[in-house]
Amino acid sequence: MIASDRRGLDSEVLLLNRFYMPMQVISARQAFTLLCRESAEVIDVDHGHFYNYSFENWQELSLLRAEENLVTNWIHSPRQIIEVPQVLRLIDYDQIPKTTVRFNRKNLYLRDNRQCQYCGKQLNFSQMSLDHIQPRSKGGATSWENIVCSCTKCNTKKGCRTPKEAHMQLLSQPAKPHPFHSLNLTPSNQNLEAWLPFLKHQLESA
């Protein structure tokens, strides 16, 4: 039987390729599967320093930290307690992450934070409609910079007019998202310190 704290196996873990470049965010459940298969190692970030651990060594460190009450996110069986890692590095995977984000409905939905860009209403994916800011009838392009998510009500209200003509205000200026936006690389408060050293380099080089 496996037990855990409130986050446990549903926690988010940043997955890196062998060059320490962010690939995606996975669940702790997936992370432990990779560790058991010896396909990955734990990268522990402590006061700006990186430490690499095999699964066996990570289990030993977890026991020591548990004895000192330093483990805040864990899983355990009747025989052992294991700290949930925040960052994993694939040992042999050397492919480079994609540097472009595909232009499609899903990524527009993610870019616009799942909300209508006119009224701010939260939208389910099936509720979302796409609005050309500069209408196609007036030469508007189908591009990152000219399309936003909107609710049906706002889209209908705006019609074939510009926001200015319709007296409507955009919540934000649309732009092409960062390449890592679609990978959901947005650390929670618990993960921020551990993830930031890896995300910072990618953000600065974009």
Short mmCIF file of C-alpha atoms in Angstrom, two decimals:
data_model
loop_
_atom_site.label_atom_id
_atom_site.label_comp_id
_atom_site.label_asym_id
_atom_site.label_seq_id
_atom_site.Cartn_x
_atom_site.Cartn_y
_atom_site.Cartn_z
CA MET A 1 0.00 0.00 0.00
CA ILE A 2 1.30 3.46 -0.96
CA ALA A 3 0.34 6.55 1.01
CA SER A 4 1.26 10.16 0.43
CA ASP A 5 0.66 13.68 1.64
CA ARG A 6 -1.89 15.97 -0.05
CA ARG A 7 0.14 16.34 -3.25
CA GLY A 8 2.05 13.05 -3.43
CA LEU A 9 1.82 11.20 -6.72
CA ASP A 10 -0.12 14.04 -8.35
CA SER A 11 2.71 16.52 -7.80
CA GLU A 12 4.31 18.18 -10.82
CA VAL A 13 7.88 17.27 -11.75
CA LEU A 14 9.98 19.14 -14.31
CA LEU A 15 11.53 16.73 -16.82
CA LEU A 16 14.84 17.67 -18.47
CA ASN A 17 16.71 16.07 -21.35
CA ARG A 18 20.29 14.95 -20.80
CA PHE A 19 21.50 18.50 -21.55
CA TYR A 20 19.40 19.90 -18.67
CA MET A 21 16.91 21.55 -21.03
CA PRO A 22 13.21 21.52 -19.99
CA MET A 23 11.12 19.03 -21.94
CA GLN A 24 7.77 18.86 -20.18
CA VAL A 25 6.00 18.65 -16.86
CA ILE A 26 5.05 15.16 -15.69
CA SER A 27 3.31 13.76 -12.63
CA ALA A 28 5.27 12.31 -9.72
CA ARG A 29 3.73 8.95 -10.62
CA GLN A 30 5.38 9.12 -14.05
CA ALA A 31 8.61 10.35 -12.47
CA PHE A 32 8.88 7.34 -10.18
CA THR A 33 8.24 5.04 -13.13
CA LEU A 34 11.22 6.58 -14.96
CA LEU A 35 13.38 6.28 -11.84
CA CYS A 36 12.48 2.62 -11.31
CA ARG A 37 13.43 1.91 -14.93
CA GLU A 38 16.74 3.75 -14.39
CA SER A 39 15.84 6.01 -17.32
CA ALA A 40 16.24 9.16 -15.25
CA GLU A 41 17.96 10.62 -12.23
CA VAL A 42 16.89 13.16 -9.64
CA ILE A 43 18.30 16.68 -9.83
CA ASP A 44 18.14 18.24 -6.39
CA VAL A 45 18.58 22.01 -6.16
CA ASP A 46 19.93 23.25 -2.85
CA HIS A 47 20.89 26.92 -2.41
CA GLY A 48 21.79 27.31 -6.07
CA HIS A 49 23.79 24.07 -6.33
CA PHE A 50 22.72 21.01 -8.35
CA TYR A 51 23.12 17.45 -7.10
CA ASN A 52 22.47 14.32 -9.16
CA TYR A 53 21.02 11.21 -7.50
CA SER A 54 20.23 7.74 -8.72
CA PHE A 55 16.93 6.34 -7.44
CA GLU A 56 18.77 4.24 -4.86
CA ASN A 57 20.72 7.22 -3.56
CA TRP A 58 17.60 9.37 -3.56
CA GLN A 59 15.82 6.83 -1.37
CA GLU A 60 18.71 6.92 1.10
CA LEU A 61 18.68 10.72 1.17
CA SER A 62 14.91 10.69 1.68
CA LEU A 63 15.28 8.57 4.80
CA LEU A 64 17.86 10.95 6.24
CA ARG A 65 15.71 13.98 5.49
CA ALA A 66 12.65 12.28 6.97
CA GLU A 67 14.51 11.67 10.23
CA GLU A 68 15.27 15.40 10.37
CA ASN A 69 11.68 16.31 9.42
CA LEU A 70 12.88 17.99 6.21
CA VAL A 71 10.59 16.09 3.82
CA THR A 72 7.51 18.13 2.94
CA ASN A 73 6.18 16.15 -0.02
CA TRP A 74 6.45 12.39 0.10
CA ILE A 75 5.08 8.95 -0.64
CA HIS A 76 5.61 5.93 1.53
CA SER A 77 4.98 2.22 1.80
CA PRO A 78 5.06 0.22 5.05
CA ARG A 79 8.83 -0.15 4.58
CA GLN A 80 10.10 3.22 3.42
CA ILE A 81 9.45 6.90 2.81
CA ILE A 82 10.53 8.64 -0.40
CA GLU A 83 10.57 12.36 -1.04
CA VAL A 84 8.83 13.40 -4.25
CA PRO A 85 11.51 14.98 -6.49
CA GLN A 86 10.89 18.31 -8.18
CA VAL A 87 13.26 17.88 -11.14
CA LEU A 88 14.23 14.80 -13.15
CA ARG A 89 16.88 14.45 -15.86
CA LEU A 90 16.60 11.83 -18.59
CA ILE A 91 19.91 10.01 -18.77
CA ASP A 92 20.03 9.14 -22.48
CA TYR A 93 17.45 11.39 -24.11
CA ASP A 94 19.27 14.05 -26.10
CA GLN A 95 16.61 15.49 -28.41
CA ILE A 96 16.26 19.27 -28.32
CA PRO A 97 12.87 20.72 -27.31
CA LYS A 98 10.82 22.30 -30.07
CA THR A 99 11.51 26.01 -30.43
CA THR A 100 8.18 26.91 -32.00
CA VAL A 101 4.61 26.61 -30.82
CA ARG A 102 2.09 25.27 -33.33
CA PHE A 103 -0.61 27.72 -34.27
CA ASN A 104 -3.83 25.94 -33.35
CA ARG A 105 -6.94 26.27 -31.19
CA LYS A 106 -5.45 24.45 -28.22
CA ASN A 107 -2.39 26.70 -27.99
CA LEU A 108 -4.48 29.83 -28.48
CA TYR A 109 -6.66 28.62 -25.62
CA LEU A 110 -3.60 28.11 -23.40
CA ARG A 111 -2.03 31.42 -24.39
CA ASP A 112 -5.19 33.34 -23.47
CA ASN A 113 -5.45 31.64 -20.07
CA ARG A 114 -8.69 29.90 -20.98
CA GLN A 115 -10.68 33.12 -20.89
CA CYS A 116 -12.50 35.50 -23.19
CA GLN A 117 -10.13 38.33 -24.04
CA TYR A 118 -12.94 40.87 -23.99
CA CYS A 119 -15.01 40.15 -20.87
CA GLY A 120 -12.65 37.82 -18.97
CA LYS A 121 -15.13 34.96 -18.70
CA GLN A 122 -13.51 31.57 -18.04
CA LEU A 123 -14.20 29.21 -20.94
CA ASN A 124 -14.27 25.48 -21.40
CA PHE A 125 -12.45 24.44 -24.56
CA SER A 126 -15.78 23.59 -26.22
CA GLN A 127 -17.17 27.06 -25.35
CA MET A 128 -14.32 28.96 -26.95
CA SER A 129 -14.70 30.86 -30.20
CA LEU A 130 -11.91 32.61 -32.07
CA ASP A 131 -12.13 36.27 -33.01
CA HIS A 132 -10.14 38.11 -35.65
CA ILE A 133 -9.30 41.46 -34.03
CA GLN A 134 -8.97 43.07 -37.45
CA PRO A 135 -11.81 41.30 -39.31
CA ARG A 136 -10.90 39.14 -42.28
CA SER A 137 -13.32 41.21 -44.36
CA LYS A 138 -11.00 44.16 -43.68
CA GLY A 139 -7.79 42.31 -44.49
CA GLY A 140 -7.14 40.85 -41.04
CA ALA A 141 -4.66 37.97 -40.96
CA THR A 142 -5.09 34.60 -39.31
CA SER A 143 -2.11 34.90 -36.99
CA TRP A 144 -1.04 34.89 -33.34
CA GLU A 145 -1.17 38.69 -33.31
CA ASN A 146 -4.67 39.01 -34.78
CA ILE A 147 -6.66 36.21 -33.14
CA VAL A 148 -7.92 35.95 -29.57
CA CYS A 149 -10.21 33.65 -27.66
CA SER A 150 -13.67 35.00 -26.98
CA CYS A 151 -17.02 33.88 -25.69
CA THR A 152 -19.88 33.59 -28.15
CA LYS A 153 -21.62 36.64 -26.68
CA CYS A 154 -18.62 38.94 -27.17
CA ASN A 155 -17.83 37.53 -30.59
CA THR A 156 -21.40 38.17 -31.71
CA LYS A 157 -21.41 41.67 -30.21
CA LYS A 158 -18.18 42.61 -31.99
CA GLY A 159 -19.22 41.15 -35.32
CA CYS A 160 -17.25 42.34 -38.35
CA ARG A 161 -15.87 45.38 -36.56
CA THR A 162 -12.60 46.26 -34.88
CA PRO A 163 -12.60 46.48 -31.06
CA LYS A 164 -12.45 50.27 -31.35
CA GLU A 165 -15.46 50.36 -33.65
CA ALA A 166 -17.36 48.04 -31.31
CA HIS A 167 -16.29 50.01 -28.21
CA MET A 168 -14.70 46.88 -26.74
CA GLN A 169 -11.39 46.63 -24.92
CA LEU A 170 -8.93 43.73 -25.15
CA LEU A 171 -7.64 42.39 -21.83
CA SER A 172 -4.15 41.99 -23.29
CA GLN A 173 -2.30 42.48 -26.54
CA PRO A 174 -2.05 39.12 -28.35
CA ALA A 175 1.39 37.84 -29.35
CA LYS A 176 3.13 34.65 -30.31
CA PRO A 177 3.67 32.66 -27.10
CA HIS A 178 7.02 31.65 -25.72
CA PRO A 179 8.19 28.26 -27.10
CA PHE A 180 7.84 26.64 -23.67
CA HIS A 181 4.35 27.99 -23.01
CA SER A 182 2.69 24.93 -24.56
CA LEU A 183 4.75 22.64 -22.32
CA ASN A 184 2.95 24.05 -19.29
CA LEU A 185 6.22 25.04 -17.66
CA THR A 186 4.67 27.25 -15.02
CA PRO A 187 6.06 26.35 -11.60
CA SER A 188 3.91 26.43 -8.51
CA ASN A 189 5.19 28.21 -5.42
CA GLN A 190 6.51 24.89 -4.11
CA ASN A 191 8.51 24.24 -7.28
CA LEU A 192 9.65 27.76 -8.11
CA GLU A 193 13.10 27.65 -6.49
CA ALA A 194 13.93 24.26 -8.00
CA TRP A 195 12.57 24.95 -11.49
CA LEU A 196 13.69 28.53 -12.03
CA PRO A 197 17.41 27.84 -12.75
CA PHE A 198 16.40 25.65 -15.70
CA LEU A 199 13.56 27.84 -16.97
CA LYS A 200 15.49 31.10 -16.63
CA HIS A 201 18.06 30.17 -19.28
CA GLN A 202 15.35 29.20 -21.76
CA LEU A 203 13.38 32.38 -21.14
CA GLU A 204 16.44 34.58 -21.61
CA SER A 205 17.43 32.85 -24.85
CA ALA A 206 13.97 33.03 -26.43
#
